[in-house]
mmCIF file of C-alpha atoms in Angstrom:
data_model
loop_
_atom_site.group_PDB
_atom_site.id
_atom_site.type_symbol
_atom_site.label_atom_id
_atom_site.label_comp_id
_atom_site.label_asym_id
_atom_site.label_seq_id
_atom_site.Cartn_x
_atom_site.Cartn_y
_atom_site.Cartn_z
ATOM 1 C CA MET A 1 -4.978 -12.984 -31.674
ATOM 2 C CA LYS A 2 -2.420 -10.265 -32.430
ATOM 3 C CA LYS A 3 -4.822 -7.612 -31.108
ATOM 4 C CA PHE A 4 -5.344 -9.655 -27.960
ATOM 5 C CA LEU A 5 -1.596 -9.978 -27.366
ATOM 6 C CA SER A 6 -1.150 -6.256 -27.940
ATOM 7 C CA LEU A 7 -3.807 -5.480 -25.354
ATOM 8 C CA VAL A 8 -2.172 -7.811 -22.835
ATOM 9 C CA LEU A 9 1.242 -6.232 -23.362
ATOM 10 C CA ALA A 10 -0.218 -2.751 -23.013
ATOM 11 C CA LEU A 11 -1.970 -3.742 -19.792
ATOM 12 C CA VAL A 12 1.283 -5.172 -18.370
ATOM 13 C CA LEU A 13 3.104 -1.946 -19.272
ATOM 14 C CA VAL A 14 0.475 0.191 -17.545
ATOM 15 C CA LEU A 15 0.528 -1.950 -14.408
ATOM 16 C CA THR A 16 4.330 -1.770 -14.303
ATOM 17 C CA MET A 17 4.247 2.020 -14.548
ATOM 18 C CA VAL A 18 1.638 2.244 -11.793
ATOM 19 C CA ALA A 19 3.668 -0.027 -9.530
ATOM 20 C CA CYS A 20 6.769 2.099 -10.033
ATOM 21 C CA GLY A 21 4.764 5.196 -9.291
ATOM 22 C CA GLU A 22 3.488 3.696 -6.037
ATOM 23 C CA LYS A 23 7.016 2.854 -4.875
ATOM 24 C CA GLN A 24 8.322 6.387 -5.385
ATOM 25 C CA PRO A 25 6.912 7.861 -2.127
ATOM 26 C CA THR A 26 8.663 5.076 -0.213
ATOM 27 C CA ASN A 27 12.002 6.204 -1.639
ATOM 28 C CA ASP A 28 11.197 9.786 -0.725
ATOM 29 C CA ASN A 29 10.435 8.737 2.838
ATOM 30 C CA GLN A 30 13.732 6.907 3.041
ATOM 31 C CA ASN A 31 15.551 10.053 1.943
ATOM 32 C CA ASP A 32 13.877 11.930 4.804
ATOM 33 C CA THR A 33 15.571 9.701 7.407
ATOM 34 C CA PRO A 34 18.297 11.731 9.184
ATOM 35 C CA GLU A 35 21.816 10.628 8.374
ATOM 36 C CA THR A 36 23.870 9.238 11.225
ATOM 37 C CA VAL A 37 26.293 11.783 12.648
ATOM 38 C CA GLU A 38 29.374 10.676 14.554
ATOM 39 C CA LEU A 39 30.642 13.280 17.011
ATOM 40 C CA THR A 40 34.056 13.138 18.626
ATOM 41 C CA VAL A 41 34.284 15.026 21.904
ATOM 42 C CA PHE A 42 37.620 15.693 23.605
ATOM 43 C CA ALA A 43 37.030 16.383 27.296
ATOM 44 C CA ALA A 44 39.028 16.745 30.499
ATOM 45 C CA ALA A 45 39.370 13.500 32.470
ATOM 46 C CA SER A 46 37.454 14.996 35.400
ATOM 47 C CA LEU A 47 34.327 15.012 33.212
ATOM 48 C CA THR A 48 34.374 11.261 32.587
ATOM 49 C CA GLU A 49 31.442 10.211 34.771
ATOM 50 C CA SER A 50 29.135 13.149 34.145
ATOM 51 C CA LEU A 51 29.682 13.472 30.386
ATOM 52 C CA THR A 52 29.350 9.736 29.821
ATOM 53 C CA ALA A 53 25.932 9.772 31.497
ATOM 54 C CA ILE A 54 24.859 12.904 29.631
ATOM 55 C CA GLY A 55 26.047 11.485 26.317
ATOM 56 C CA GLU A 56 24.002 8.317 26.780
ATOM 57 C CA LYS A 57 20.857 10.351 27.434
ATOM 58 C CA TYR A 58 21.516 12.592 24.444
ATOM 59 C CA MET A 59 22.021 9.644 22.088
ATOM 60 C CA ALA A 60 18.819 8.025 23.358
ATOM 61 C CA GLU A 61 16.936 11.216 22.495
ATOM 62 C CA ASN A 62 18.785 11.738 19.188
ATOM 63 C CA GLN A 63 19.235 8.278 17.736
ATOM 64 C CA ASN A 64 20.953 9.521 14.583
ATOM 65 C CA VAL A 65 23.834 10.888 16.701
ATOM 66 C CA LYS A 66 26.702 8.743 17.933
ATOM 67 C CA ILE A 67 29.126 10.367 20.385
ATOM 68 C CA SER A 68 32.643 9.115 21.036
ATOM 69 C CA PHE A 69 34.462 10.627 24.012
ATOM 70 C CA ASN A 70 38.205 11.005 24.424
ATOM 71 C CA PHE A 71 38.908 11.690 28.105
ATOM 72 C CA ASP A 72 42.409 12.697 29.188
ATOM 73 C CA SER A 73 44.335 15.597 30.643
ATOM 74 C CA SER A 74 43.561 18.866 28.864
ATOM 75 C CA GLY A 75 47.241 19.247 27.999
ATOM 76 C CA LYS A 76 47.363 15.889 26.216
ATOM 77 C CA LEU A 77 44.110 16.613 24.409
ATOM 78 C CA LEU A 78 45.468 19.963 23.228
ATOM 79 C CA THR A 79 48.568 18.246 21.852
ATOM 80 C CA GLN A 80 46.411 15.711 19.989
ATOM 81 C CA ILE A 81 44.309 18.490 18.459
ATOM 82 C CA LYS A 82 47.410 20.373 17.347
ATOM 83 C CA GLU A 83 48.713 17.185 15.733
ATOM 84 C CA GLY A 84 45.528 16.834 13.678
ATOM 85 C CA ALA A 85 43.465 14.339 15.651
ATOM 86 C CA PRO A 86 39.800 14.559 14.575
ATOM 87 C CA CYS A 87 37.775 16.449 17.168
ATOM 88 C CA ASP A 88 34.413 18.188 16.920
ATOM 89 C CA LEU A 89 34.028 19.630 20.418
ATOM 90 C CA PHE A 90 36.710 20.428 23.010
ATOM 91 C CA ILE A 91 36.063 20.879 26.739
ATOM 92 C CA SER A 92 39.131 21.665 28.827
ATOM 93 C CA ALA A 93 39.599 21.909 32.587
ATOM 94 C CA ALA A 94 41.198 25.347 32.353
ATOM 95 C CA PRO A 95 41.190 28.346 29.999
ATOM 96 C CA LYS A 96 44.906 27.911 29.235
ATOM 97 C CA GLN A 97 44.445 24.978 26.852
ATOM 98 C CA MET A 98 41.477 26.593 25.098
ATOM 99 C CA ASN A 99 43.322 29.898 24.774
ATOM 100 C CA ALA A 100 46.014 28.107 22.772
ATOM 101 C CA LEU A 101 43.439 27.416 20.023
ATOM 102 C CA ASP A 102 41.511 30.698 20.183
ATOM 103 C CA GLY A 103 42.046 32.883 17.132
ATOM 104 C CA THR A 104 40.838 35.973 18.981
ATOM 105 C CA LEU A 105 43.985 35.627 21.115
ATOM 106 C CA LYS A 106 46.470 34.852 18.342
ATOM 107 C CA GLU A 107 48.193 38.208 18.812
ATOM 108 C CA ASP A 108 48.810 37.355 22.470
ATOM 109 C CA ALA A 109 51.947 35.197 22.499
ATOM 110 C CA ASP A 110 51.523 34.358 26.183
ATOM 111 C CA LYS A 111 48.033 32.899 25.747
ATOM 112 C CA ASN A 112 48.235 31.590 22.176
ATOM 113 C CA PRO A 113 51.952 31.024 21.531
ATOM 114 C CA ASP A 114 51.468 29.321 18.151
ATOM 115 C CA GLY A 115 48.941 31.879 16.884
ATOM 116 C CA LEU A 116 46.370 29.167 16.162
ATOM 117 C CA ASP A 117 42.813 29.871 15.013
ATOM 118 C CA MET A 118 40.932 26.589 15.434
ATOM 119 C CA LEU A 119 37.655 27.528 17.156
ATOM 120 C CA VAL A 120 34.362 28.280 15.421
ATOM 121 C CA ALA A 121 33.805 31.998 15.883
ATOM 122 C CA GLY A 122 31.430 32.716 18.753
ATOM 123 C CA SER A 123 31.177 29.084 19.892
ATOM 124 C CA ARG A 124 33.458 29.370 22.937
ATOM 125 C CA ILE A 125 31.673 29.475 26.291
ATOM 126 C CA ASP A 126 32.516 29.000 29.956
ATOM 127 C CA LEU A 127 30.553 25.821 30.645
ATOM 128 C CA LEU A 128 31.345 24.822 34.232
ATOM 129 C CA GLU A 129 33.155 25.717 37.416
ATOM 130 C CA ASN A 130 34.848 23.186 39.685
ATOM 131 C CA LYS A 131 36.744 23.434 42.969
ATOM 132 C CA VAL A 132 40.234 22.248 43.873
ATOM 133 C CA ALA A 133 40.014 19.888 46.836
ATOM 134 C CA LEU A 134 42.397 18.341 49.332
ATOM 135 C CA ALA A 135 41.254 14.721 49.485
ATOM 136 C CA VAL A 136 42.319 12.058 51.969
ATOM 137 C CA PRO A 137 42.077 8.257 51.900
ATOM 138 C CA GLU A 138 39.764 6.255 54.121
ATOM 139 C CA GLY A 139 40.534 6.848 57.775
ATOM 140 C CA ASN A 140 42.567 10.000 57.073
ATOM 141 C CA PRO A 141 45.752 8.510 58.624
ATOM 142 C CA LYS A 142 47.515 11.877 58.984
ATOM 143 C CA ASN A 143 44.394 13.628 60.328
ATOM 144 C CA ILE A 144 44.745 16.355 57.711
ATOM 145 C CA GLU A 145 42.096 19.042 58.035
ATOM 146 C CA SER A 146 43.296 22.051 56.019
ATOM 147 C CA PHE A 147 45.670 23.363 53.377
ATOM 148 C CA ASP A 148 47.430 25.321 56.126
ATOM 149 C CA GLN A 149 48.200 22.075 57.930
ATOM 150 C CA LEU A 150 49.249 20.387 54.682
ATOM 151 C CA ALA A 151 51.734 23.185 53.971
ATOM 152 C CA ASP A 152 53.378 22.747 57.374
ATOM 153 C CA LEU A 153 53.520 18.961 57.085
ATOM 154 C CA LEU A 154 54.944 19.159 53.583
ATOM 155 C CA LYS A 155 57.653 21.644 54.516
ATOM 156 C CA ASN A 156 58.643 19.365 57.414
ATOM 157 C CA GLY A 157 58.673 16.271 55.212
ATOM 158 C CA GLU A 158 55.944 14.591 57.236
ATOM 159 C CA VAL A 159 53.389 13.818 54.537
ATOM 160 C CA MET A 160 53.198 12.077 51.151
ATOM 161 C CA LEU A 161 51.142 14.093 48.661
ATOM 162 C CA ALA A 162 49.800 13.140 45.211
ATOM 163 C CA ILE A 163 49.525 15.941 42.646
ATOM 164 C CA GLY A 164 49.108 16.375 38.897
ATOM 165 C CA ASN A 165 51.957 16.930 36.463
ATOM 166 C CA SER A 166 52.806 20.522 35.618
ATOM 167 C CA ASP A 167 51.351 20.196 32.104
ATOM 168 C CA VAL A 168 47.829 19.345 33.303
ATOM 169 C CA PRO A 169 45.345 21.818 34.814
ATOM 170 C CA VAL A 170 45.049 20.164 38.240
ATOM 171 C CA GLY A 171 48.837 20.277 38.504
ATOM 172 C CA GLN A 172 48.892 23.922 37.470
ATOM 173 C CA TYR A 173 46.317 24.809 40.116
ATOM 174 C CA THR A 174 48.476 22.937 42.631
ATOM 175 C CA GLN A 175 51.496 25.020 41.651
ATOM 176 C CA LYS A 176 49.480 28.153 42.427
ATOM 177 C CA ILE A 177 48.621 26.739 45.860
ATOM 178 C CA PHE A 178 52.302 26.005 46.470
ATOM 179 C CA ALA A 179 53.149 29.591 45.515
ATOM 180 C CA PHE A 180 50.441 30.868 47.860
ATOM 181 C CA TYR A 181 52.056 28.997 50.779
ATOM 182 C CA GLY A 182 55.631 29.625 49.702
ATOM 183 C CA ILE A 183 56.306 25.941 49.082
ATOM 184 C CA ASP A 184 59.371 25.151 46.965
ATOM 185 C CA GLU A 185 58.304 22.147 44.885
ATOM 186 C CA GLU A 186 61.875 21.036 44.218
ATOM 187 C CA ALA A 187 62.657 21.098 47.935
ATOM 188 C CA VAL A 188 59.774 18.739 48.753
ATOM 189 C CA VAL A 189 59.816 16.602 45.591
ATOM 190 C CA SER A 190 60.723 13.456 47.567
ATOM 191 C CA LYS A 191 57.336 13.773 49.295
ATOM 192 C CA LEU A 192 55.385 14.106 46.049
ATOM 193 C CA THR A 193 53.965 11.579 43.612
ATOM 194 C CA TYR A 194 52.700 12.717 40.220
ATOM 195 C CA GLY A 195 49.780 11.757 38.000
ATOM 196 C CA SER A 196 49.441 12.416 34.279
ATOM 197 C CA ASN A 197 45.803 13.404 34.825
ATOM 198 C CA VAL A 198 43.454 13.958 37.740
ATOM 199 C CA LYS A 199 42.156 10.376 37.619
ATOM 200 C CA GLU A 200 45.635 9.023 38.343
ATOM 201 C CA VAL A 201 45.972 11.353 41.333
ATOM 202 C CA THR A 202 42.526 10.320 42.557
ATOM 203 C CA THR A 203 43.445 6.637 42.280
ATOM 204 C CA ALA A 204 46.569 7.171 44.398
ATOM 205 C CA VAL A 205 44.426 8.651 47.165
ATOM 206 C CA SER A 206 41.732 5.977 46.865
ATOM 207 C CA GLU A 207 44.297 3.193 47.127
ATOM 208 C CA GLY A 208 45.947 4.805 50.146
ATOM 209 C CA THR A 209 49.413 4.913 48.595
ATOM 210 C CA VAL A 210 49.640 8.571 49.702
ATOM 211 C CA ASP A 211 48.432 10.523 52.722
ATOM 212 C CA CYS A 212 46.434 12.976 50.625
ATOM 213 C CA GLY A 213 46.044 14.385 47.133
ATOM 214 C CA ILE A 214 45.075 17.617 45.427
ATOM 215 C CA ILE A 215 42.264 16.889 42.975
ATOM 216 C CA TYR A 216 38.901 18.347 41.977
ATOM 217 C CA ALA A 217 35.829 18.288 44.194
ATOM 218 C CA SER A 218 33.928 16.452 41.445
ATOM 219 C CA ASP A 219 36.510 13.651 41.330
ATOM 220 C CA ALA A 220 36.547 13.337 45.122
ATOM 221 C CA TYR A 221 32.767 12.963 45.051
ATOM 222 C CA SER A 222 32.786 10.395 42.233
ATOM 223 C CA ALA A 223 35.464 8.347 44.037
ATOM 224 C CA ASN A 224 33.668 8.641 47.397
ATOM 225 C CA LEU A 225 36.695 10.309 48.996
ATOM 226 C CA THR A 226 36.660 12.587 52.027
ATOM 227 C CA VAL A 227 37.460 16.228 51.277
ATOM 228 C CA ALA A 228 39.537 17.736 54.080
ATOM 229 C CA ALA A 229 39.527 21.230 52.579
ATOM 230 C CA THR A 230 38.590 23.205 49.482
ATOM 231 C CA ALA A 231 40.969 25.747 47.959
ATOM 232 C CA THR A 232 39.773 29.338 47.710
ATOM 233 C CA ALA A 233 40.014 31.475 44.590
ATOM 234 C CA GLU A 234 42.728 33.446 46.402
ATOM 235 C CA MET A 235 44.845 30.305 46.547
ATOM 236 C CA CYS A 236 44.543 29.110 42.955
ATOM 237 C CA GLY A 237 42.022 31.229 41.057
ATOM 238 C CA GLN A 238 38.697 30.029 39.671
ATOM 239 C CA VAL A 239 38.545 26.585 38.102
ATOM 240 C CA ILE A 240 36.719 27.278 34.850
ATOM 241 C CA TYR A 241 35.938 24.704 32.143
ATOM 242 C CA PRO A 242 35.589 26.353 28.711
ATOM 243 C CA ALA A 243 34.080 24.564 25.717
ATOM 244 C CA ALA A 244 34.104 25.292 21.985
ATOM 245 C CA VAL A 245 33.407 23.766 18.581
ATOM 246 C CA LEU A 246 36.492 23.315 16.395
ATOM 247 C CA ASN A 247 36.479 24.877 12.937
ATOM 248 C CA THR A 248 38.191 21.751 11.588
ATOM 249 C CA SER A 249 35.084 19.728 12.461
ATOM 250 C CA ALA A 250 33.022 18.229 9.660
ATOM 251 C CA ASN A 251 29.998 18.202 12.003
ATOM 252 C CA GLN A 252 29.932 21.756 13.328
ATOM 253 C CA GLU A 253 26.131 22.032 13.419
ATOM 254 C CA ALA A 254 25.721 18.769 15.340
ATOM 255 C CA ALA A 255 28.570 19.701 17.699
ATOM 256 C CA ALA A 256 26.936 23.066 18.394
ATOM 257 C CA ALA A 257 23.629 21.309 19.105
ATOM 258 C CA PHE A 258 25.283 19.015 21.654
ATOM 259 C CA LEU A 259 27.057 21.968 23.265
ATOM 260 C CA ALA A 260 23.694 23.724 23.573
ATOM 261 C CA TYR A 261 22.295 20.583 25.225
ATOM 262 C CA LEU A 262 25.153 20.652 27.746
ATOM 263 C CA GLN A 263 23.918 24.072 28.843
ATOM 264 C CA GLY A 264 20.341 22.887 29.329
ATOM 265 C CA ALA A 265 18.503 21.894 32.493
ATOM 266 C CA GLU A 266 18.876 18.116 32.121
ATOM 267 C CA ALA A 267 22.641 18.206 31.590
ATOM 268 C CA SER A 268 23.094 20.857 34.277
ATOM 269 C CA ALA A 269 21.391 18.583 36.806
ATOM 270 C CA GLU A 270 23.833 15.799 35.929
ATOM 271 C CA PHE A 271 26.807 18.131 36.387
ATOM 272 C CA GLU A 272 25.474 19.438 39.693
ATOM 273 C CA ALA A 273 25.037 15.883 40.968
ATOM 274 C CA VAL A 274 28.841 15.489 40.993
ATOM 275 C CA LEU A 275 29.483 18.991 42.409
ATOM 276 C CA PHE A 276 30.157 20.971 39.237
ATOM 277 C CA THR A 277 28.613 24.430 39.030
ATOM 278 C CA PRO A 278 26.992 25.075 35.617
ATOM 279 C CA LEU A 279 27.778 28.587 34.383
ATOM 280 C CA SER A 280 25.038 28.737 31.767
ATOM 281 C CA LYS A 281 22.240 29.371 34.285
#
């Protein structure tokens, strides 16, 4: 009887060891499953529609990646980054805000006044180009057709214009247009309304609370607004959107992969659909 019990116990022990051995590959397979990566992307407000669509496609193709977007004026986003807000990838609506984080410019007090070095070396690119547009509400009540006409109307106090604040790129491009036409902003301030980002300016035009607004061509398209005129580079310079991975990011590899995707054909088509010009082609 004792021998029989010993044989039974030995058989149970062998079967247990075999069962454990069979389960091991399953654990290995589980370890092969990619870990979920959560990316935080800070992007200019004018990219809201296009980047949201692109992000959804990217997450569908890369199900281990979750992307959270923070859309606002580039100036506000820069301030948040400086204050330590977690950000993996930054896309601004002008070089100025990116320059302020670029360590290669830290000796240039005009471009990088705080001497910050917060970009992953070699990750900065010029991603897109946009255009500054003079948009009018439905019906174009003032029959505005050009920046030349706008300048005359503004100087004579005959038009209400929506523009961006001076600390946001669209407002800074507007200031260059004013300088081009010799417009004294303080002298016409009673005929101006201000937005903290380009979306607020666009809304003012869409709702007809102003006669016109200076926004981006992409925002005019997304809001189905009529563009009366487009500013030339001579008026305000090129409207370049730089992008870079932050060296404070805990997900630099994943952020770089998404930035590479933004330069690809599928993302470029999405940008072009709302009148951006991809610069990676």
